[in-house]
mmCIF file of C-alpha atoms in Angstrom:
data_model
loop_
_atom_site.group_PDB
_atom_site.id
_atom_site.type_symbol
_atom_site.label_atom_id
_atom_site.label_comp_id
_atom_site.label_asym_id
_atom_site.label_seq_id
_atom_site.Cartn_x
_atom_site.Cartn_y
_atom_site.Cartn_z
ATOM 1 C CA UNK A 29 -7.912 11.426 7.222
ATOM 2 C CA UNK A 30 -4.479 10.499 8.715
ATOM 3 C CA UNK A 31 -1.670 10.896 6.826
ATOM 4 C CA UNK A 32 0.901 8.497 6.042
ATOM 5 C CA UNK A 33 -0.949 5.290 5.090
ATOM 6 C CA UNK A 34 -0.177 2.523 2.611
ATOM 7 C CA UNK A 35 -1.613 -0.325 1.284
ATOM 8 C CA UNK A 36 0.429 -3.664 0.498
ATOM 9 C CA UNK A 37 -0.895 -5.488 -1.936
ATOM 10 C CA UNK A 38 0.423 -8.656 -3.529
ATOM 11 C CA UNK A 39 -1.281 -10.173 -6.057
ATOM 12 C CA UNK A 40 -0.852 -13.574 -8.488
ATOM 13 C CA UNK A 41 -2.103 -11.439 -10.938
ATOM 14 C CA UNK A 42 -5.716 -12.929 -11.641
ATOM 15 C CA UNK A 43 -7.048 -9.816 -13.912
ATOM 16 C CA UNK A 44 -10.713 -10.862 -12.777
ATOM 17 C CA UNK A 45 -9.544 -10.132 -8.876
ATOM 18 C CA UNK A 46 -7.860 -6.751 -9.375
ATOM 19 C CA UNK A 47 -10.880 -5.526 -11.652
ATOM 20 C CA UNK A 48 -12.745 -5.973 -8.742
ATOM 21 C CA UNK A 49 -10.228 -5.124 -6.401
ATOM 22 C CA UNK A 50 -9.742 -2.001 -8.276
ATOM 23 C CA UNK A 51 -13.571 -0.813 -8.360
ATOM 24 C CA UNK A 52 -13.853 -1.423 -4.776
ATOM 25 C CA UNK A 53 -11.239 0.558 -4.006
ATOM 26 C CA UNK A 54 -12.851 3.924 -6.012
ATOM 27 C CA UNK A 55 -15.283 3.833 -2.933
ATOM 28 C CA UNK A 56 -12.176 4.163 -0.264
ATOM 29 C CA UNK A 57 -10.141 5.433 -1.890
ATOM 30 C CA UNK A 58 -9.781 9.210 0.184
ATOM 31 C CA UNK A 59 -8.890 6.635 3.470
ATOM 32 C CA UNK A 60 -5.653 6.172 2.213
ATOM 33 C CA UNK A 61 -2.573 7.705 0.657
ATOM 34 C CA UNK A 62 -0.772 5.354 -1.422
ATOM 35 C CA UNK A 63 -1.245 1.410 -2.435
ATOM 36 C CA UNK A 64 1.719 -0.535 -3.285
ATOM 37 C CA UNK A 65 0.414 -3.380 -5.923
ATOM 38 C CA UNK A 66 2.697 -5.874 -6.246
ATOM 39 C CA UNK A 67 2.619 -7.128 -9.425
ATOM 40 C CA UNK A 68 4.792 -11.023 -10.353
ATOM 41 C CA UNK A 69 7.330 -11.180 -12.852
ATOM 42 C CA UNK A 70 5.874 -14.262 -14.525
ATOM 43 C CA UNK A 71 2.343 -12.401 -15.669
ATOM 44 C CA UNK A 72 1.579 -11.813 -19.475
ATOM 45 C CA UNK A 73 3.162 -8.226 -20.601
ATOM 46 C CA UNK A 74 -0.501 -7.683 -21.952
ATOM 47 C CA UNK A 75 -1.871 -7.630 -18.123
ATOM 48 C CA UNK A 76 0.303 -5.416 -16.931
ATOM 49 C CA UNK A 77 -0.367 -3.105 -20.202
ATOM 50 C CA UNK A 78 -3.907 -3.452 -19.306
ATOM 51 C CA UNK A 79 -3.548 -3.004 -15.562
ATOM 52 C CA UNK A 80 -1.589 0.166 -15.682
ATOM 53 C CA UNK A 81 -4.223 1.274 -18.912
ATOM 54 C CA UNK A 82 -7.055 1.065 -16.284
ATOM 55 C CA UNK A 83 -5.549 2.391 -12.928
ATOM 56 C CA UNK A 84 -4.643 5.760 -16.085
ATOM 57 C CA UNK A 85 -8.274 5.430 -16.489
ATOM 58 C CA UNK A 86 -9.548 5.523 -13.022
ATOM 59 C CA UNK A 87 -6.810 8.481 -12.469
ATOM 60 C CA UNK A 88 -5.213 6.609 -9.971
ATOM 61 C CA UNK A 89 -1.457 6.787 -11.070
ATOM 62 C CA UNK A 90 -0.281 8.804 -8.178
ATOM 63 C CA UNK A 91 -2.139 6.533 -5.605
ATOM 64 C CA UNK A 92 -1.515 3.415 -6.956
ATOM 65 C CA UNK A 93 2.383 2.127 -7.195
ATOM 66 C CA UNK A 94 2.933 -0.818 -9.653
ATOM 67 C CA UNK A 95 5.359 -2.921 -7.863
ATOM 68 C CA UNK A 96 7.034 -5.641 -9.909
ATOM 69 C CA UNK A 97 8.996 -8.428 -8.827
ATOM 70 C CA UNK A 98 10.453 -11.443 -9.210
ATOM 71 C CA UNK A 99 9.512 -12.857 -5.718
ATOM 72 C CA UNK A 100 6.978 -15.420 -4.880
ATOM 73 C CA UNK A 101 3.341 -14.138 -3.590
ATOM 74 C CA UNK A 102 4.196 -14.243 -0.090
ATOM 75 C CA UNK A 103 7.888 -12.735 -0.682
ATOM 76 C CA UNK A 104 5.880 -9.874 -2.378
ATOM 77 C CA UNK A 105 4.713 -8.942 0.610
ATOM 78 C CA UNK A 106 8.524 -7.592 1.478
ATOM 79 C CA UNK A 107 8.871 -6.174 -1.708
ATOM 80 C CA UNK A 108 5.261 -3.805 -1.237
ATOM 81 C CA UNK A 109 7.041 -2.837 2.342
ATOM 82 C CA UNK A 110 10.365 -2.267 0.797
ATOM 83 C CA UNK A 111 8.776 0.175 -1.586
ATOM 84 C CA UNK A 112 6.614 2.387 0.754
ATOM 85 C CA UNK A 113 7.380 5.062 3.156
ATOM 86 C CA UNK A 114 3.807 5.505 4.865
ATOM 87 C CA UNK A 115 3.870 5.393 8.798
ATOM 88 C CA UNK A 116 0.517 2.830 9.021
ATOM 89 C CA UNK A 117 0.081 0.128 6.961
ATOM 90 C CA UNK A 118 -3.024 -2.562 5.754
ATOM 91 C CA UNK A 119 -1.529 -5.592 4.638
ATOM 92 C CA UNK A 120 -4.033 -7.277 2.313
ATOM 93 C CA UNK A 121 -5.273 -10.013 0.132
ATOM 94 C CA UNK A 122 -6.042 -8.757 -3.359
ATOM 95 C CA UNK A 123 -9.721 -10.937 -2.822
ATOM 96 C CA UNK A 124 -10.406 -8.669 0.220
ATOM 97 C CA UNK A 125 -12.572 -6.346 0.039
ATOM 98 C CA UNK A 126 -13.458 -3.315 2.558
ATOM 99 C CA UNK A 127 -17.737 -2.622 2.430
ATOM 100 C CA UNK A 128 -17.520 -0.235 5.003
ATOM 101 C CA UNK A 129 -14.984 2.447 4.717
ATOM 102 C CA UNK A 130 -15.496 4.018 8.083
ATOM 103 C CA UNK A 131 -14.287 0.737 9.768
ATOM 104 C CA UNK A 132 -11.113 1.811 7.967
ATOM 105 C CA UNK A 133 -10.525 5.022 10.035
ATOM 106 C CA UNK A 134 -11.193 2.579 13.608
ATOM 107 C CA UNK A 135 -8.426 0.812 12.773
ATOM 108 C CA UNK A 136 -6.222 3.109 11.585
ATOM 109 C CA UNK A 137 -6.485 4.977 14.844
ATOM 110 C CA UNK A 138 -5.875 1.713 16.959
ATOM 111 C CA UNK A 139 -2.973 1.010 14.623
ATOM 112 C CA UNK A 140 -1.553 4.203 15.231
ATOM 113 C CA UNK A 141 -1.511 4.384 19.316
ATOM 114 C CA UNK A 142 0.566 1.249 18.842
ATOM 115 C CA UNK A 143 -1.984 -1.570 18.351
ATOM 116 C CA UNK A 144 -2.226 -4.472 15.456
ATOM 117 C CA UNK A 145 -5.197 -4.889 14.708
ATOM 118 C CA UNK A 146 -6.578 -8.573 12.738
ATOM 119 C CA UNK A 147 -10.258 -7.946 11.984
ATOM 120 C CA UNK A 148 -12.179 -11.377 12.383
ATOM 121 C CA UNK A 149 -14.872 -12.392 10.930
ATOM 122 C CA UNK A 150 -16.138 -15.806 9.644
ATOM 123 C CA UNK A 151 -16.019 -15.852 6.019
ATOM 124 C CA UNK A 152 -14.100 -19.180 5.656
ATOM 125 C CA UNK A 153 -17.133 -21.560 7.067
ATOM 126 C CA UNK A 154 -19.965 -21.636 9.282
ATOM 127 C CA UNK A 155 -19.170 -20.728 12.890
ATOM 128 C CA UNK A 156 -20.306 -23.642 14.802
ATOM 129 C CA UNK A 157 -18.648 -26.044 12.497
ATOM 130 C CA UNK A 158 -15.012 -23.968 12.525
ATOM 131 C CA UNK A 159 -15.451 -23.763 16.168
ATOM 132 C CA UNK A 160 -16.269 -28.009 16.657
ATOM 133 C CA UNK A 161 -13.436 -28.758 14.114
ATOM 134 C CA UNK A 162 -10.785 -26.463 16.208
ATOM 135 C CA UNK A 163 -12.093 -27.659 19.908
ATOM 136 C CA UNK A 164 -11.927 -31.270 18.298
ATOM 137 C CA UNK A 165 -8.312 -30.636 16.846
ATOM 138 C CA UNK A 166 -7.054 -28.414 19.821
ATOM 139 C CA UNK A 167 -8.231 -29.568 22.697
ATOM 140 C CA UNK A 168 -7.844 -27.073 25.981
ATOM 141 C CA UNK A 169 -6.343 -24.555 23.227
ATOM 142 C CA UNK A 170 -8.728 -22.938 20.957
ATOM 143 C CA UNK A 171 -11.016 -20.659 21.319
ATOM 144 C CA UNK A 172 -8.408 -18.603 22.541
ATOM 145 C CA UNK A 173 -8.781 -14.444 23.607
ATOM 146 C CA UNK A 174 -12.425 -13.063 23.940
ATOM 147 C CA UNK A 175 -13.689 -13.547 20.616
ATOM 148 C CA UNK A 176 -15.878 -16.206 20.867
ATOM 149 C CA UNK A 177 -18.687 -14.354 18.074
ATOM 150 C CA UNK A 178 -15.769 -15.218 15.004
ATOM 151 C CA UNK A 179 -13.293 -16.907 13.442
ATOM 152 C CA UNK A 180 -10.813 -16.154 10.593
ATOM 153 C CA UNK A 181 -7.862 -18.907 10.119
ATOM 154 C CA UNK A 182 -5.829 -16.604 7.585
ATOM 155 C CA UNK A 183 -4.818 -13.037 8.355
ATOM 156 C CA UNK A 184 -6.220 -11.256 5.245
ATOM 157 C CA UNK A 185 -6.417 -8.424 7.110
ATOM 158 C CA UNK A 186 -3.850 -6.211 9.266
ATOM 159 C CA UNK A 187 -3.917 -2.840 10.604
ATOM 160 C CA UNK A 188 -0.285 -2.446 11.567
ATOM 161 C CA UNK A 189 2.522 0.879 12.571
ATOM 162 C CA UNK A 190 5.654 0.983 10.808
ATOM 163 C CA UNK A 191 6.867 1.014 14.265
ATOM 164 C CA UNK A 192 5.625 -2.473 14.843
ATOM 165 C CA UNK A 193 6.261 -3.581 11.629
ATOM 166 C CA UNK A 194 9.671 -2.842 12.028
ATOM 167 C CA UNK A 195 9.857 -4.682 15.214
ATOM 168 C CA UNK A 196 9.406 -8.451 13.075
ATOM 169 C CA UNK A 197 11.620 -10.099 10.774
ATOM 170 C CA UNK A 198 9.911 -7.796 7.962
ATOM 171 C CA UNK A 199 10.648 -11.235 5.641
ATOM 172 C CA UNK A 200 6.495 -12.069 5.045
#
């Protein structure tokens, strides 16, 4: 395992998602060193009780960072990076979740010899129907690169450097 690597993970706070969330991540958990759950102000004190109750339970307190913040979801984003100090980063949907852990070190090695990395896959509809609906509404454009086997429209997954991070506005 590389060292150095952090999770960002905003979430609205839907206690269904981060139970599940949560129990995925026992399976991965050795991939990475620390997870930064952002956490929004406006969420019931008796959430966040029971949040930080079960991540005690699961003995997770000194991987997983309870971020809180007055922000909006994407802002909280910012807030997860402002918090961390890891050198390689997954930024992350709190309804994503990672089936095969190995896939995890691939990416982390791309991400660290400088790559960003945006697994695709198509989760969000039927391929052939994505693909008509995007050649319909971009004509000449779209597909674009060399993946023609997938589509994902929203980046709920990124591999990415602090280096490169550092290198955008930062402001999610």
């Amino acid at each position: 395992m590389r060292n150095n690597i952090g999770f960002l993970l905003p979430t609205t706070g839907w206690p269904f998602i981060i139970s599940l969330w949560l129990e995925n991540f026992k399976t991965w958990q050795d991939k990475v060193d620390k997870v930064y759950l952002v956490v929004p102000d406006y969420i019931k004190p008796e959430f966040l009780k029971s949040l930080k109750a079960q991540i005690l339970k699961m003995q997770m307190t000194d991987k997983i960072t309870i971020v809180e913040t007055d922000a909006s979801w994407t802002d909280s984003y910012t807030e997860a990076y402002k918090a961390s100090k890891e050198d390689l980063f997954v930024i992350m949907h709190d309804d994503t979740f990672i089936n095969d852990p190995e896939m995890l070190d691939k990416y982390f090695k791309l991400a660290e010899e400088g790559e960003v990395i945006t697994p695709m896959w198509d989760s969000l509809g039927p391929k052939i129907e994505a693909e008509a609906w995007l050649k319909e509404r971009y004509p000449g454009i779209f597909p674009i690169g060399p993946y023609d086997d997938a589509y994902m429209f929203v980046m709920v997954l990124i591999f990415i450097s602090r280096i490169n991070l550092e290198k955008t506005r930062i402001d999610f």
